[in-house]
GROMACS .gro file of C-alpha atoms in nm:
model
   82
    1ARG     CA    1  -6.096  11.834   5.086
    2GLY     CA    2  -6.326  12.037   5.340
    3ARG     CA    3  -6.530  12.343   5.349
    4CYS     CA    4  -6.454  12.684   5.431
    5THR     CA    5  -6.603  12.745   5.740
    6ARG     CA    6  -6.474  13.128   5.749
    7ALA     CA    7  -6.327  13.364   5.518
    8ARG     CA    8  -6.203  13.691   5.540
    9VAL     CA    9  -6.058  13.944   5.285
   10ALA     CA   10  -5.961  14.282   5.365
   11LEU     CA   11  -5.818  14.508   5.132
   12GLY     CA   12  -5.625  14.828   5.153
   13ALA     CA   13  -5.496  15.120   4.927
   14VAL     CA   14  -5.808  15.058   4.692
   15ALA     CA   15  -6.039  15.277   4.902
   16PRO     CA   16  -6.039  15.565   5.148
   17THR     CA   17  -5.975  15.316   5.418
   18VAL     CA   18  -5.927  14.916   5.477
   19PHE     CA   19  -6.214  14.737   5.447
   20ARG     CA   20  -6.348  14.388   5.386
   21ALA     CA   21  -6.501  14.255   5.074
   22ARG     CA   22  -6.787  14.072   5.212
   23ALA     CA   23  -6.898  13.947   4.910
   24ALA     CA   24  -6.626  13.752   4.834
   25GLU     CA   25  -6.639  13.625   5.178
   26ALA     CA   26  -6.961  13.506   5.135
   27ILE     CA   27  -6.903  13.338   4.825
   28LEU     CA   28  -6.632  13.096   4.962
   29GLU     CA   29  -6.786  13.040   5.323
   30GLY     CA   30  -7.017  12.713   5.345
   31GLN     CA   31  -6.836  12.603   5.006
   32THR     CA   32  -6.534  12.350   4.899
   33PRO     CA   33  -6.312  12.573   4.722
   34THR     CA   34  -6.247  12.498   4.357
   35PRO     CA   35  -6.077  12.700   4.092
   36ALA     CA   36  -6.424  12.854   3.971
   37LEU     CA   37  -6.514  12.951   4.333
   38ILE     CA   38  -6.197  13.116   4.404
   39GLU     CA   39  -6.216  13.301   4.065
   40ALA     CA   40  -6.552  13.402   4.156
   41ALA     CA   41  -6.444  13.533   4.500
   42ALA     CA   42  -6.175  13.725   4.325
   43LYS     CA   43  -6.391  13.892   4.108
   44ALA     CA   44  -6.636  14.006   4.390
   45ALA     CA   45  -6.327  14.145   4.553
   46ALA     CA   46  -6.215  14.305   4.266
   47ALA     CA   47  -6.547  14.475   4.198
   48ALA     CA   48  -6.576  14.603   4.568
   49ALA     CA   49  -6.254  14.793   4.513
   50GLN     CA   50  -6.334  15.162   4.505
   51ALA     CA   51  -5.995  15.223   4.318
   52ILE     CA   52  -5.910  15.582   4.187
   53ASP     CA   53  -5.679  15.685   3.876
   54ASP     CA   54  -5.386  15.879   3.996
   55ILE     CA   55  -5.039  15.949   3.866
   56ARG     CA   56  -4.920  15.598   4.031
   57ALA     CA   57  -5.187  15.389   3.866
   58SER     CA   58  -5.510  15.371   3.702
   59ALA     CA   59  -5.818  15.223   3.875
   60ALA     CA   60  -5.865  14.958   3.645
   61TYR     CA   61  -5.486  14.857   3.695
   62ARG     CA   62  -5.582  14.860   4.047
   63ARG     CA   63  -5.872  14.632   4.030
   64HIS     CA   64  -5.695  14.393   3.821
   65GLY     CA   65  -5.425  14.413   4.105
   66VAL     CA   66  -5.692  14.296   4.378
   67HIS     CA   67  -5.841  14.053   4.149
   68VAL     CA   68  -5.516  13.858   4.081
   69LEU     CA   69  -5.394  13.894   4.444
   70VAL     CA   70  -5.704  13.782   4.591
   71ARG     CA   71  -5.703  13.493   4.376
   72ARG     CA   72  -5.360  13.360   4.450
   73LEU     CA   73  -5.369  13.426   4.825
   74ILE     CA   74  -5.669  13.246   4.871
   75GLY     CA   75  -5.531  12.951   4.646
   76GLN     CA   76  -5.215  12.961   4.852
   77ALA     CA   77  -5.427  12.975   5.182
   78TRP     CA   78  -5.652  12.669   5.067
   79GLU     CA   79  -5.323  12.452   4.969
   80LYS     CA   80  -5.162  12.543   5.321
   81LEU     CA   81  -5.483  12.424   5.475
   82ALA     CA   82  -5.493  12.109   5.259
   0.00000   0.00000   0.00000
């Protein structure tokens, strides 16, 4: 498998405006994606979320959702490219 030459991770609904999780992107770029690397990027994306508590969900639940979805989507994107 090849290396990730460019990665973009954009997040919405977990901050006042849509933003890019640049730390997650930096983890992926230049690397060969592995489950551990994808997990690290997903954790970085979740840490970047500025989630809030409200009537619909807690901030912790929203950060967990970011972690799960980013991990899943990076994995799916990588599989499509393979």
